[in-house]
Amino acid sequence: MPEQMLMRYADVPEGRMRSRVLGEPRAGTPPVVVVQGMAVSDYLLPACAAVGEWTQIFLLDLPGYAGSGQPTHYLDVRGYGEAVAHWLEAAALDHAVVVGHSSGTQVAAWAGVLCPERVAAVCLASPTVDPVARSLPRLLLRWRLDGRYPTPGLQQNHVPEWKRAGVRGIAHLLRVHLADKLEEQVAELSMPVLIIKGTDDRISTDRWVNELCQAAVEGEVATVPGPHTFTWVDPHAWSQPLQRLARRTAGSRP
């Protein structure tokens, strides 16, 4: 876990949102904004610290989860995307690389659709929900299979945030994310899209990742070792692909 970080809170129409900031702004390099996964956020801190070595990065918690306040109204995946868009406006970020991990990829894609003027690129790390897993029993089965990959300490890291979310909160996230189709938003994105997939990911298939890449206006796939939670297994795994994406978008900035 990182030794130092800055914690901030911003009030948006969807509720109070916590962000944790690592790294420093670098001239010519856009900031990176990471959207949390399914009800959990802390597990991404080591991977965010790796990106913080070359740019400023914000780990963003969604209303109702991790360190954010309760939502002001019912939110589906689009609603969470609107919260991220409003947060980008409140933070005055106008050329950010928005990254989602797991269920966060669906929210990140919506943010790119809703506020393209503030999103320079979108990264989908371990995207969900693959059509082969788009029912609760199939998704849970694939989650269990993916969990066979050794990830020491990951579940213990999740427990406090799972407790905070509660059964109702997690059930809500499962319901709205299963109903959301990521490929529809990817097809609407006007900016570059990077998809990062672990070689041992049992939740997202190679076939679907390639379909997402083809649906994007400017798509790219990067493969890294590890399972769906490759960011925990190797926090530096996504740093180099993200840095290449950031440099490319920085060169295209008006």
Coordinates of C-alpha atoms in Angstrom, one line a residue:
M1 CA 0.0 0.0 0.0
P2 CA 1.2 3.5 -0.7
E3 CA 2.8 5.4 2.2
Q4 CA 1.3 8.8 1.3
M5 CA -1.7 10.0 -0.5
L6 CA -4.1 13.0 -0.5
M7 CA -7.8 12.4 0.3
R8 CA -10.4 14.7 -1.1
Y9 CA -14.2 14.9 -1.1
A10 CA -16.5 16.5 -3.7
D11 CA -20.2 17.0 -3.6
V12 CA -22.0 16.2 -6.9
P13 CA -25.7 15.8 -7.6
E14 CA -25.4 12.1 -7.0
G15 CA -23.8 12.4 -3.6
R16 CA -20.5 13.1 -1.8
M17 CA -17.6 11.3 -3.6
R18 CA -14.2 10.5 -2.1
S19 CA -11.1 10.5 -4.2
R20 CA -7.6 9.5 -3.2
V21 CA -4.8 11.3 -5.1
L22 CA -1.3 9.9 -5.7
G23 CA 1.6 11.3 -7.7
E24 CA 2.1 14.8 -9.0
P25 CA 0.9 16.6 -12.2
R26 CA 3.4 16.3 -15.0
A27 CA 3.6 18.8 -17.9
G28 CA 2.4 17.1 -21.1
T29 CA 1.0 14.1 -19.4
P30 CA -2.8 13.9 -18.7
P31 CA -4.1 12.9 -15.3
V32 CA -5.5 9.4 -14.8
V33 CA -8.8 8.8 -13.0
V34 CA -9.6 5.3 -11.8
V35 CA -13.1 4.1 -11.1
Q36 CA -13.4 1.5 -8.3
G37 CA -14.5 -2.1 -8.9
M38 CA -17.6 -4.0 -7.5
A39 CA -18.2 -2.3 -4.1
V40 CA -14.4 -2.2 -3.4
S41 CA -11.7 0.3 -4.0
D42 CA -8.7 -0.2 -1.6
Y43 CA -7.3 -3.2 -3.6
L44 CA -6.5 -0.7 -6.5
L45 CA -4.3 1.5 -4.3
P46 CA -1.0 -0.3 -5.1
A47 CA -1.7 -0.3 -8.8
C48 CA -2.6 3.4 -8.6
A49 CA 0.7 4.1 -6.8
A50 CA 2.5 2.6 -9.7
V51 CA 0.9 5.0 -12.1
G52 CA 1.5 7.8 -9.7
E53 CA 5.2 7.4 -10.4
W54 CA 4.7 9.1 -13.8
T55 CA 1.5 11.2 -13.5
Q56 CA -1.1 12.3 -11.0
I57 CA -3.8 9.7 -10.5
F58 CA -7.2 9.8 -8.7
L59 CA -8.9 6.7 -7.3
L60 CA -12.6 7.5 -7.3
D61 CA -15.2 5.9 -5.1
L62 CA -18.8 5.8 -6.3
P63 CA -21.7 7.1 -4.2
G64 CA -22.7 4.5 -1.6
Y65 CA -19.5 2.5 -1.6
A66 CA -16.0 2.5 -0.2
G67 CA -15.3 6.0 1.2
S68 CA -18.1 8.0 -0.5
G69 CA -21.4 9.2 1.0
Q70 CA -24.8 7.8 0.3
P71 CA -26.3 8.5 -3.1
T72 CA -29.0 11.2 -3.3
H73 CA -31.2 9.0 -5.5
Y74 CA -31.4 5.7 -7.3
L75 CA -28.4 5.1 -9.5
D76 CA -28.0 2.5 -12.3
V77 CA -24.7 2.2 -14.3
R78 CA -25.5 5.3 -16.3
G79 CA -26.2 7.1 -13.1
Y80 CA -22.8 6.2 -11.7
G81 CA -21.3 7.4 -15.0
E82 CA -23.1 10.7 -14.6
A83 CA -21.6 10.9 -11.1
V84 CA -18.1 10.5 -12.6
A85 CA -18.8 13.1 -15.2
H86 CA -20.0 15.6 -12.6
W87 CA -16.9 14.8 -10.5
L88 CA -14.6 15.5 -13.5
E89 CA -16.4 18.9 -13.8
A90 CA -16.0 19.6 -10.1
A91 CA -12.3 18.7 -10.2
A92 CA -11.8 20.9 -13.3
L93 CA -10.2 18.0 -15.3
D94 CA -10.7 18.5 -19.0
H95 CA -8.3 16.0 -20.6
A96 CA -8.2 12.9 -18.3
V97 CA -7.6 9.2 -19.0
V98 CA -10.5 7.5 -17.3
V99 CA -9.9 3.9 -16.3
G100 CA -12.2 1.4 -14.9
H101 CA -11.4 -2.0 -13.4
S102 CA -13.9 -4.9 -13.6
S103 CA -17.4 -3.4 -13.1
G104 CA -15.8 0.1 -13.1
T105 CA -15.2 -0.4 -16.8
Q106 CA -18.9 0.0 -17.4
V107 CA -19.0 3.2 -15.4
A108 CA -15.9 4.6 -17.1
A109 CA -17.4 3.9 -20.6
W110 CA -20.5 5.8 -19.6
A111 CA -18.4 8.7 -18.4
G112 CA -16.7 8.9 -21.8
V113 CA -20.0 8.8 -23.6
L114 CA -21.6 11.5 -21.3
C115 CA -18.7 14.0 -21.2
P116 CA -16.3 13.4 -24.1
E117 CA -15.0 17.0 -23.8
R118 CA -13.3 16.0 -20.5
V119 CA -12.2 12.5 -21.3
A120 CA -9.1 12.1 -23.5
A121 CA -9.2 8.2 -23.5
V122 CA -10.9 5.3 -21.8
C123 CA -9.2 2.2 -20.4
L124 CA -11.2 -0.9 -19.7
A125 CA -9.2 -3.2 -17.4
S126 CA -10.7 -6.6 -17.0
P127 CA -14.0 -5.5 -18.6
T128 CA -17.4 -6.7 -17.5
V129 CA -20.0 -8.2 -18.0
D130 CA -19.0 -10.6 -20.8
P131 CA -22.2 -12.0 -22.5
V132 CA -21.2 -15.5 -21.6
A133 CA -21.5 -14.5 -17.9
R134 CA -24.5 -12.2 -18.2
S135 CA -26.6 -13.9 -15.6
L136 CA -26.0 -14.2 -11.8
P137 CA -25.3 -17.9 -11.7
R138 CA -22.9 -17.8 -14.6
L139 CA -21.1 -14.7 -13.3
L140 CA -20.7 -16.2 -9.8
L141 CA -19.4 -19.4 -11.3
R142 CA -16.8 -17.6 -13.4
W143 CA -15.9 -15.5 -10.3
R144 CA -15.2 -18.6 -8.3
L145 CA -13.1 -20.1 -11.2
D146 CA -11.1 -16.9 -11.4
G147 CA -10.6 -17.1 -7.7
R148 CA -8.5 -20.2 -8.0
Y149 CA -5.6 -18.1 -9.1
P150 CA -3.5 -17.2 -6.1
T151 CA -4.1 -13.7 -4.8
P152 CA -2.8 -13.6 -1.3
G153 CA -4.4 -11.0 0.9
L154 CA -7.0 -9.9 -1.6
Q155 CA -10.1 -11.2 0.1
Q156 CA -9.0 -9.9 3.5
N157 CA -8.5 -6.5 1.8
H158 CA -12.1 -6.6 0.5
V159 CA -13.8 -7.5 3.7
P160 CA -14.2 -4.0 5.3
E161 CA -15.6 -2.5 2.1
W162 CA -17.9 -5.5 1.6
K163 CA -19.2 -5.0 5.1
R164 CA -19.8 -1.3 4.4
A165 CA -21.7 -2.0 1.2
G166 CA -23.8 -4.7 2.8
V167 CA -25.8 -7.5 1.0
R168 CA -28.3 -5.0 -0.4
G169 CA -25.6 -2.7 -1.8
I170 CA -23.7 -5.5 -3.5
A171 CA -27.0 -7.1 -4.8
H172 CA -27.9 -3.7 -6.3
L173 CA -24.6 -3.4 -8.1
L174 CA -24.9 -6.9 -9.5
R175 CA -28.4 -6.2 -10.7
V176 CA -27.6 -3.0 -12.5
H177 CA -24.3 -4.1 -14.0
L178 CA -25.8 -7.3 -15.4
A179 CA -28.5 -5.2 -17.1
D180 CA -25.9 -2.9 -18.6
K181 CA -24.2 -3.7 -22.0
L182 CA -20.7 -2.3 -22.1
E183 CA -20.4 -2.9 -25.9
E184 CA -23.1 -0.4 -26.6
Q185 CA -21.3 2.4 -24.8
V186 CA -17.9 1.4 -26.4
A187 CA -19.4 1.8 -29.8
E188 CA -20.4 5.4 -28.9
L189 CA -17.0 6.5 -27.6
S190 CA -15.3 9.1 -29.7
M191 CA -11.8 8.7 -28.0
P192 CA -9.2 6.0 -27.9
V193 CA -10.1 2.9 -26.0
L194 CA -7.5 0.6 -24.4
I195 CA -8.6 -2.8 -23.1
I196 CA -6.3 -4.6 -20.7
K197 CA -6.9 -8.3 -20.0
G198 CA -5.2 -10.8 -17.8
T199 CA -4.1 -14.0 -19.5
D200 CA -5.8 -16.1 -16.8
D201 CA -9.0 -14.0 -16.5
R202 CA -11.9 -16.4 -16.3
I203 CA -14.6 -13.7 -16.2
S204 CA -13.8 -11.8 -19.4
T205 CA -13.1 -13.9 -22.5
D206 CA -10.6 -13.2 -25.3
R207 CA -13.4 -13.3 -27.9
W208 CA -15.4 -10.5 -26.2
V209 CA -12.4 -8.4 -25.6
N210 CA -11.6 -8.5 -29.3
E211 CA -15.2 -7.7 -30.1
L212 CA -15.0 -4.6 -27.8
C213 CA -11.8 -3.6 -29.5
Q214 CA -13.4 -3.8 -32.9
A215 CA -16.5 -1.8 -31.7
A216 CA -14.3 1.1 -30.6
V217 CA -13.4 3.9 -33.0
E218 CA -9.8 3.6 -32.0
G219 CA -9.3 0.4 -30.0
E220 CA -6.3 -1.4 -28.7
V221 CA -5.8 -4.6 -26.6
A222 CA -3.0 -5.2 -24.1
T223 CA -2.5 -8.6 -22.4
V224 CA -0.8 -8.9 -19.1
P225 CA -0.1 -11.9 -16.8
G226 CA -2.6 -12.8 -14.1
P227 CA -6.3 -13.2 -13.4
H228 CA -9.2 -10.8 -13.4
T229 CA -7.6 -9.0 -10.5
F230 CA -4.2 -8.7 -12.2
T231 CA -3.8 -5.3 -10.6
W232 CA -3.4 -6.9 -7.2
V233 CA -1.1 -9.7 -8.3
D234 CA 1.2 -7.2 -10.1
P235 CA 0.5 -3.5 -9.3
H236 CA 2.8 -2.4 -12.1
A237 CA 1.2 -4.6 -14.8
W238 CA -1.0 -1.8 -16.2
S239 CA 1.4 1.1 -15.8
Q240 CA 3.3 0.8 -19.1
P241 CA 0.1 0.3 -21.3
L242 CA -1.5 3.2 -19.5
Q243 CA 1.6 5.4 -20.0
R244 CA 1.6 4.7 -23.7
L245 CA -2.1 5.6 -23.9
A246 CA -1.5 8.8 -21.9
R247 CA 1.4 9.9 -24.2
R248 CA -0.6 9.2 -27.3
T249 CA -3.6 11.3 -26.1
A250 CA -1.3 14.1 -24.9
G251 CA 0.1 14.4 -28.4
S252 CA -3.4 14.7 -29.8
R253 CA -4.6 17.4 -27.4
P254 CA -5.8 20.6 -29.2

